[in-house]
Coordinates of C-alpha atoms in Angstrom, one line a residue:
X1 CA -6.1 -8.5 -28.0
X2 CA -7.7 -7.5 -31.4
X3 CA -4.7 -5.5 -33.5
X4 CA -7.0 -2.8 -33.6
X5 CA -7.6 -2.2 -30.0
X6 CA -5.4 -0.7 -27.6
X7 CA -3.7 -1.6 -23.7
X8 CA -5.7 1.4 -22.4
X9 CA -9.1 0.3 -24.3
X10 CA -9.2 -2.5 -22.8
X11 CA -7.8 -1.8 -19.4
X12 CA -9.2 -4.2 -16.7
X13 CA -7.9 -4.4 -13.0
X14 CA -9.9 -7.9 -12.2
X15 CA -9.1 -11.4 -13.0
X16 CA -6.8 -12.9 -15.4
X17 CA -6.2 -9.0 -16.0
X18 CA -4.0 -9.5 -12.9
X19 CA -1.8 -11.7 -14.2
X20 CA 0.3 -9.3 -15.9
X21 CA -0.9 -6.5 -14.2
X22 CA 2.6 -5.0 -13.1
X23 CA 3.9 -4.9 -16.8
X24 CA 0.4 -3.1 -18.1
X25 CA 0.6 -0.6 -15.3
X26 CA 4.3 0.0 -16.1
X27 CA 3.8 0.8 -20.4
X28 CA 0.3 2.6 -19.4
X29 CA 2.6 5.1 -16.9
X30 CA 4.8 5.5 -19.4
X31 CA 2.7 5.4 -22.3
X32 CA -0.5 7.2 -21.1
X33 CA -0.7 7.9 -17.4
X34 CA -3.8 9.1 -17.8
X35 CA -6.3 7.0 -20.1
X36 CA -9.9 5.9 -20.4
X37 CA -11.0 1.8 -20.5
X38 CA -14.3 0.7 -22.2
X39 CA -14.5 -1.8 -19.6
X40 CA -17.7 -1.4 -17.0
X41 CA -19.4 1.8 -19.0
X42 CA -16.1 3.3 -19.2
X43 CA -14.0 4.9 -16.9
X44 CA -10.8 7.5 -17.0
X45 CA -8.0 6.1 -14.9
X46 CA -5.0 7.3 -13.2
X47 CA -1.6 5.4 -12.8
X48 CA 0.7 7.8 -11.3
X49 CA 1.0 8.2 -7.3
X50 CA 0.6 12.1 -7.4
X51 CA -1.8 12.0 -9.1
X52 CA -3.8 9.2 -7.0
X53 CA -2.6 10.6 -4.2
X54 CA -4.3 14.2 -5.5
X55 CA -7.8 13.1 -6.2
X56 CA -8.2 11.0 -2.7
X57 CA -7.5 14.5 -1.0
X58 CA -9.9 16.3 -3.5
X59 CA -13.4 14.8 -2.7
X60 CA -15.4 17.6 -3.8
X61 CA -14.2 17.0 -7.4
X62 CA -13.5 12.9 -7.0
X63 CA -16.8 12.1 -5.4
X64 CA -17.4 8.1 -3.8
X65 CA -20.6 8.5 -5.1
X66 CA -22.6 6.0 -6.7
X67 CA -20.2 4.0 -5.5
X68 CA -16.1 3.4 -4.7
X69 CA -16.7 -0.1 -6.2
X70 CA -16.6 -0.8 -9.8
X71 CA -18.3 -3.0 -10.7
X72 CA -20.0 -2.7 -7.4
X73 CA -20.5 -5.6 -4.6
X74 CA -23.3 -7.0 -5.3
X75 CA -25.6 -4.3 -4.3
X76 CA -26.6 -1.1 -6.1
X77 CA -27.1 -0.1 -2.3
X78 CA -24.3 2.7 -1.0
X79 CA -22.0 0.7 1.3
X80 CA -21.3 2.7 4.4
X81 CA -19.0 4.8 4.9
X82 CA -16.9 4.1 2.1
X83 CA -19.8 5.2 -0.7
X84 CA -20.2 8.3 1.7
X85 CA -19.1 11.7 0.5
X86 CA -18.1 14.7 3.3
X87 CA -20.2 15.6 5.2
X88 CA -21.9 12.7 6.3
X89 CA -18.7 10.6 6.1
X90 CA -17.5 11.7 8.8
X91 CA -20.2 10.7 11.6
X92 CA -19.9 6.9 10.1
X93 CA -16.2 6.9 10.0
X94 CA -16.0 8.4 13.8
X95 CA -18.2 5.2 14.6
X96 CA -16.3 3.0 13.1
X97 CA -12.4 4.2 14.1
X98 CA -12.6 3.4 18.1
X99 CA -13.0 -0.4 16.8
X100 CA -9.8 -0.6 15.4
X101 CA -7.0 1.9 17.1
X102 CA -3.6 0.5 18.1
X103 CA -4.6 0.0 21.1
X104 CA -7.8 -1.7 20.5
X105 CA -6.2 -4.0 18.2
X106 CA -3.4 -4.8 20.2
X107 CA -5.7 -6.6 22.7
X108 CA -6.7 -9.1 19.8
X109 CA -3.0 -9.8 19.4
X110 CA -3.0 -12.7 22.0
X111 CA -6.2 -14.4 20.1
X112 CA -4.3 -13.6 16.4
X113 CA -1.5 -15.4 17.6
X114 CA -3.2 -18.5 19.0
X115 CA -5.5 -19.0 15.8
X116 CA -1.8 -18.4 13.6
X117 CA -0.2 -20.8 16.0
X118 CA -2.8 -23.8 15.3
X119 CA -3.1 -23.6 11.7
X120 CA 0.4 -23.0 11.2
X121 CA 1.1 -26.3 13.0
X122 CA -1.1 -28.1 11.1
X123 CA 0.6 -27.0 7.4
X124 CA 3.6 -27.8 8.8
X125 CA 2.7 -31.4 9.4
X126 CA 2.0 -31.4 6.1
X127 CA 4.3 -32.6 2.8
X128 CA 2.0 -30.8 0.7
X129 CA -0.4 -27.9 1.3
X130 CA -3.1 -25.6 0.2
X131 CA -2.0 -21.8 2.5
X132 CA -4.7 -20.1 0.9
X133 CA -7.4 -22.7 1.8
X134 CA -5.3 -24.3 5.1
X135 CA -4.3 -20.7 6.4
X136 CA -4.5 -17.3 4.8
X137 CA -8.5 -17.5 4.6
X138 CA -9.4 -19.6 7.9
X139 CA -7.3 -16.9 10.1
X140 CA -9.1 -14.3 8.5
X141 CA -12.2 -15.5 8.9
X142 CA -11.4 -16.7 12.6
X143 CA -9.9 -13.3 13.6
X144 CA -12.6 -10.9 12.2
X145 CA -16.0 -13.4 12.9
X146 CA -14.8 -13.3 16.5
X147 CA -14.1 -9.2 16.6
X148 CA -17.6 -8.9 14.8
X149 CA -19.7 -11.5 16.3
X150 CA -19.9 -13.7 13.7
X151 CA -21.4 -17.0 14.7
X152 CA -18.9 -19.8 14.5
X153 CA -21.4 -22.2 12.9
X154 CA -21.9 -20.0 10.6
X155 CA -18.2 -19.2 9.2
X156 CA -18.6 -22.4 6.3
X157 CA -20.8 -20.2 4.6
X158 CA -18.7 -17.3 4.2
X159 CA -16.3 -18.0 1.5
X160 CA -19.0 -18.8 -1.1
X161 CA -20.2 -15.6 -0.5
X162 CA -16.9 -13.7 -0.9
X163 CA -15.9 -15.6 -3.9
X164 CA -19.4 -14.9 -5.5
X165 CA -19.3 -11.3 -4.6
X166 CA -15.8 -10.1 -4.3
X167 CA -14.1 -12.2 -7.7
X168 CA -17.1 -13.3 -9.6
X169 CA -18.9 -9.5 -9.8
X170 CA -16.5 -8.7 -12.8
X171 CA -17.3 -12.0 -15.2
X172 CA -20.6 -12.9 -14.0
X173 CA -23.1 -10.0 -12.1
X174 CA -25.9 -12.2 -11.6
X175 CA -24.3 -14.4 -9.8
X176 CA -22.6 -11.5 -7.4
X177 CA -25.8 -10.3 -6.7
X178 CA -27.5 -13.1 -5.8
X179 CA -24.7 -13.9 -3.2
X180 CA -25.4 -10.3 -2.0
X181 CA -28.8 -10.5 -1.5
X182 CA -27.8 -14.3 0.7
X183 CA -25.9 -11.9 2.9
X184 CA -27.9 -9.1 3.1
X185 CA -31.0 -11.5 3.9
X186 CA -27.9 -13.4 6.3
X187 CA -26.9 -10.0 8.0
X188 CA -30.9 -9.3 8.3
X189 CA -31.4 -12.0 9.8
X190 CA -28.6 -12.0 12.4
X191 CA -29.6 -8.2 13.7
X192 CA -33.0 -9.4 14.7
X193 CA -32.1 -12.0 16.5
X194 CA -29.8 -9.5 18.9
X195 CA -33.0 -7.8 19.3
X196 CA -32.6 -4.9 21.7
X197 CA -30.1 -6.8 24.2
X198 CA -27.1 -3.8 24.9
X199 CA -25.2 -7.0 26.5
X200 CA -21.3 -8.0 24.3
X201 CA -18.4 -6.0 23.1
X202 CA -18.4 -7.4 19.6
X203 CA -18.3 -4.8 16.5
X204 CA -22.1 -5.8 15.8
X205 CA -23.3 -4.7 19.1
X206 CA -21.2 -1.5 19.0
X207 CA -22.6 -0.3 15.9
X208 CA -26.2 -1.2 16.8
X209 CA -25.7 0.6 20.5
X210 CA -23.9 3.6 18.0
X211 CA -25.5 7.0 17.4
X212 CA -24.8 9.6 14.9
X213 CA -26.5 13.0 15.1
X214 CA -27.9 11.9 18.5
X215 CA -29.7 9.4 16.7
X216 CA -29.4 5.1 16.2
X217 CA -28.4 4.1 13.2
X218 CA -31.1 2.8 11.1
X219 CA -31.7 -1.3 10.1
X220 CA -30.6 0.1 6.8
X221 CA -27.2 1.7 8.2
X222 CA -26.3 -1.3 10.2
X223 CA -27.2 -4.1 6.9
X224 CA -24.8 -1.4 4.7
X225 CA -22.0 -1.2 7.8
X226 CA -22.7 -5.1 8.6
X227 CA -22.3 -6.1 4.7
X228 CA -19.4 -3.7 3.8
X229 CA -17.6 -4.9 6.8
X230 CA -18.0 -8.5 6.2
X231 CA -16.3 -8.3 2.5
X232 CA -13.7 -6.2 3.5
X233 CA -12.8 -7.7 6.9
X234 CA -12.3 -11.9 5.2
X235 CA -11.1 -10.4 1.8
X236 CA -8.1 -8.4 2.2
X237 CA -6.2 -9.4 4.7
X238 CA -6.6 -12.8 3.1
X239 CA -5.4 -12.1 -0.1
X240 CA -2.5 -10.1 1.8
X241 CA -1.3 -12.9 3.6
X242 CA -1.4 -15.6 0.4
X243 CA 0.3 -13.0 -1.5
X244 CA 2.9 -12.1 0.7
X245 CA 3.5 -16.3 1.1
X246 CA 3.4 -16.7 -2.6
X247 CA 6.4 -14.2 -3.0
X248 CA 8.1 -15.6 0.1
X249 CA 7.7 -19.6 -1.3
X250 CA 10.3 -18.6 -4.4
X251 CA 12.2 -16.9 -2.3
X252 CA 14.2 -19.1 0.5
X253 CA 16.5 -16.2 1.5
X254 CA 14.0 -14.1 2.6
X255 CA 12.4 -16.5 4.3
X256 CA 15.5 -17.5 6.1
X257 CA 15.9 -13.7 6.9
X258 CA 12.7 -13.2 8.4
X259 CA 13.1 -16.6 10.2
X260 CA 15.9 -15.1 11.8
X261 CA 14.5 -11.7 12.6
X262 CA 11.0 -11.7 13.3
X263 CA 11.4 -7.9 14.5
X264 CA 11.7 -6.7 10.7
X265 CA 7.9 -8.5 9.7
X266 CA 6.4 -5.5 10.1
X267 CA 8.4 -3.8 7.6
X268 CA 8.4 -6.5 5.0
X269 CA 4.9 -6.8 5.8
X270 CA 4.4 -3.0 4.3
X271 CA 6.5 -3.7 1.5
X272 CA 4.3 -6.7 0.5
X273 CA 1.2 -4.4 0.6
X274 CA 2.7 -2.0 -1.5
X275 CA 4.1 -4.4 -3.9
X276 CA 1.1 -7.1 -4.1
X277 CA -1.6 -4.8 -2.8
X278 CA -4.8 -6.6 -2.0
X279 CA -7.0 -3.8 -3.1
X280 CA -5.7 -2.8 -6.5
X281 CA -8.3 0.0 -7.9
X282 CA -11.0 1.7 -6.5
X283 CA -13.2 4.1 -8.3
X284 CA -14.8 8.0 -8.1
X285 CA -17.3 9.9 -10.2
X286 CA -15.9 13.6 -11.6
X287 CA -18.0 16.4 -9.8
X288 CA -17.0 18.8 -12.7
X289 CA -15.0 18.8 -16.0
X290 CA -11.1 18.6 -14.9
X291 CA -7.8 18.1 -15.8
X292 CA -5.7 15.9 -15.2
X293 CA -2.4 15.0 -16.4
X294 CA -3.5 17.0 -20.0
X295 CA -6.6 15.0 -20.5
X296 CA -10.2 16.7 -20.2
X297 CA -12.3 14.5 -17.8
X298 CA -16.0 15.4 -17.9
X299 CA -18.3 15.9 -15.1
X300 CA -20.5 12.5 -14.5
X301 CA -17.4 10.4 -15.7
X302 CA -16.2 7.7 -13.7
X303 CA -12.3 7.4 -12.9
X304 CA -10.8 4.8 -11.0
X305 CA -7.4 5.3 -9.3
X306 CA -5.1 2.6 -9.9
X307 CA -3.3 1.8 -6.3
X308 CA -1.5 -0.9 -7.9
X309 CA 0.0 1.5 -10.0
X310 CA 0.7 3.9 -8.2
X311 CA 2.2 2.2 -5.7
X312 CA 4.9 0.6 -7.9
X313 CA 5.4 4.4 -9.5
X314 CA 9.4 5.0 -10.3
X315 CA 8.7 8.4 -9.2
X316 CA 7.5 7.7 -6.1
X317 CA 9.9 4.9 -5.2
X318 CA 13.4 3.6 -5.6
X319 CA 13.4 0.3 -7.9
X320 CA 9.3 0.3 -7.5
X321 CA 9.2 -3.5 -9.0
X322 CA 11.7 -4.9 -6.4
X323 CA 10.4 -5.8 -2.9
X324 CA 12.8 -4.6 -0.5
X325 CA 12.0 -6.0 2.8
X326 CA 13.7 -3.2 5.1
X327 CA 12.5 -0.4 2.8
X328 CA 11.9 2.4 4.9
X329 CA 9.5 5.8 4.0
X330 CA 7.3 3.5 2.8
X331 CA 4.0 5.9 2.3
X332 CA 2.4 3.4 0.3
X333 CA -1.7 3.2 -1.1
X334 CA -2.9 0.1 -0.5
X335 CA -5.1 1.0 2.3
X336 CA -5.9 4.4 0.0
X337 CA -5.4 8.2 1.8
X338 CA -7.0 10.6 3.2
X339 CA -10.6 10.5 4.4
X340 CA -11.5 7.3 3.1
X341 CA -8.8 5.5 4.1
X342 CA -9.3 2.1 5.4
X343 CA -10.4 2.3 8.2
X344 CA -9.6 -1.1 9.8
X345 CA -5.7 -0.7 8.2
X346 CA -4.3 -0.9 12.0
X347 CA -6.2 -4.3 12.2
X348 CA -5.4 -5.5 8.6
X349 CA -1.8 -4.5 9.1
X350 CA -1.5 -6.6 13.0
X351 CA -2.8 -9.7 11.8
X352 CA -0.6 -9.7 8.3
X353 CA 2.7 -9.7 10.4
X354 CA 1.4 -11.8 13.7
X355 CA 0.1 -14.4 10.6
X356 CA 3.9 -14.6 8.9
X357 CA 5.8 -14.4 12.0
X358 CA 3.8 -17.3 13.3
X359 CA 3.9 -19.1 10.0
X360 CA 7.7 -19.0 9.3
X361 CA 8.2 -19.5 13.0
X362 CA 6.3 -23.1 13.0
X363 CA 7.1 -24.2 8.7
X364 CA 9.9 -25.2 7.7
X365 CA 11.5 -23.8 3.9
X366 CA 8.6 -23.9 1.7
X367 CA 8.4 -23.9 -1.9
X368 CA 5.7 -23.3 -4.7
X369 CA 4.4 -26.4 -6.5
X370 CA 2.2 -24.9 -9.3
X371 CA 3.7 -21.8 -11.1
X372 CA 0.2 -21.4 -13.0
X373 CA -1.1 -20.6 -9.7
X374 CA -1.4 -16.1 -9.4
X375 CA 0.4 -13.8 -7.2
X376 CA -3.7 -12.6 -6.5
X377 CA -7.2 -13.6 -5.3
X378 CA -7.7 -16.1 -2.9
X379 CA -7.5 -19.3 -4.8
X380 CA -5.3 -22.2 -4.2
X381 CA -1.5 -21.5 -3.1
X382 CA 0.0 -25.0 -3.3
X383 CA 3.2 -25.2 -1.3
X384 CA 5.5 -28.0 -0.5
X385 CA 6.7 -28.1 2.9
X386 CA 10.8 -28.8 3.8
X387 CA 11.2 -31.2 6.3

């Protein structure tokens, strides 16, 4: 970093940024809580949980609007619902949340555990292995193309398109948007050829037999809803599940722990996301001048709330920076709060423990082979497998 320039200046939360993401957020809390980047136009940012927590229950001052992305996916097109400000949100949203209740999701469960099951086996026949590439992505993919509708022929096409949009957007836009438009054409495409047939139970068919207002929702709605869903359903959860194997492959005890106790997953599964959150930042336009935290934030400014921040906020938590895998209370942000919560967390959540309790039920002790390789993104998680 050029002398003259400073940590906040030149804030990023994409990338090699991530590297050493936990140490910035730490001297930025400490340091200035509440700065402003020149990355991406510029943007304000805020890196303490009550604060975060604050503006995702203030929407009529921390608008979603142009967009919650920054920089966006691909599209300068508002991605339902999450690009959706009150009052309107809330007709999306109440389309979207019978898809992914406990109970609804707990009837994937037997599915989640057969696809875990298979490709679990077939890293543990392995000396050597690629869990990002072998595992973490194709469960994802499996799990979610089947709730949606996805056509299986189709799947090899998908992680170009998410590496493109989701991890290139940041260090090369053209490139992001010309995967989004492959999609958008893809997701085009695919609706027409349902025509008008009512007949499945996929996520697809539910949202084009959906109303809001009394109404169908438009081509328009479902490409947004169709698009937005596609990125977020193979994205996360993937990069939860590599993340929470990359802490787990330098750490044999743990692994050994959760061997022995499958029933505690679920809480080390939170503490992962809270630790190694998949979605680290998302963003919000000021509706009118504010304050926060003693600095003046204009009306039309952009802020982004970092999650990753927050959620590893010595005020918030005991020993934020350690991952403590029966930590209970454990109100964490990496699915966000309040109204534009994720609203498939119940889903991302299931298949994040069902995927480590089948994994360290079927591989032996595993170990990293590559330290260069990051605790984020999807890329390669080289593992060497215990026999």
């Amino acid at each position: 970093m050029p002398e003259h320039r400073t940590a906040e200046q030149d804030l990023d939360f994409h990338g090699p940024a991530l590297d050493t993401a936990f140490d910035t957020y730490r001297d930025l809390r400490e340091q200035c809580p509440v700065g402003r980047s020149d990355r991406y136009g510029g943007f304000w940012f805020l890196t303490r949980a009550k604060d975060i927590f604050a503006a995702e229950h203030d929407p009529q001052n921390f608008s979603v609007a142009p967009s919650m992305l920054l920089p966006s996916f691909g599209t300068d097109v508002p991605l339902i619902p999450v690009d959706i400000d009150p009052p309107d949100h809330a007709g999306y949203r109440r389309i979207l949340l019978p898809l992914f209740t406990p109970k609804a999701v707990a009837r994937l469960d037997e599915d989640m555990r057969r696809s875990a099951r298979r490709l679990a086996a077939e890293v543990a026949a392995r000396e050597v292995a690629d869990v990002s590439h072998e595992f973490a992505r194709p469960l994802s993919t499996t799990v979610f193309s089947r709730l949606a509708g996805f056509p299986e022929k189709d799947w090899p096409l998908f992680d170009r398109w998410i590496d493109d949009i989701v991890y290139e957007r940041s260090a090369d836009p053209r490139r992001a948007r010309a995967a989004g438009r492959e999609v958008m054409e893809y997701f085009d495409a695919l609706l027409g050829s349902r025509g008008d047939d009512p007949g499945g139970d996929d996520l697809i068919r539910h949202l084009s037999n959906a109303e809001i207002d009394g109404r169908k929702l438009t081509h328009d709605e479902l490409l947004s809803l169709c698009y937005l869903l596609f990125l977020a359903g193979l994205d996360t959860t993937a990069w939860a599940i590599r993340s929470s194997l990359w802490y787990l492959a330098q750490q044999s005890e743990a692994q050994a722990r959760l061997r022995k106790h499958p029933e505690e997953t679920p809480a080390a599964a939170e503490e992962f996301l809270r630790t190694l959150s998949p979605v680290q930042a998302m963003a919000r336009t000021c509706v009118q001048d504010t304050e926060v935290g003693g600095r003046r934030i204009k009306a039309g400014d952009r802020v982004v709330l970092l999650f990753g921040a927050g959620n590893r906020d010595p005020e918030a938590y005991v020993d934020p920076d350690d991952i403590v895998l029966d930590r209970r209370d454990n109100r964490h942000l990496a699915f966000g709060v309040g109204i534009h919560r994720c609203a498939a967390s119940n889903l991302g959540r299931r298949e994040l423990v069902v995927a480590l309790q089948e994994f360290l039920a079927a591989v032996p002790e595993f170990s990293r082979t590559d330290p260069t390789e990051p605790w984020h993104g999807l890329g390669p998680l080289t593992l060497r497998i215990g026999r």
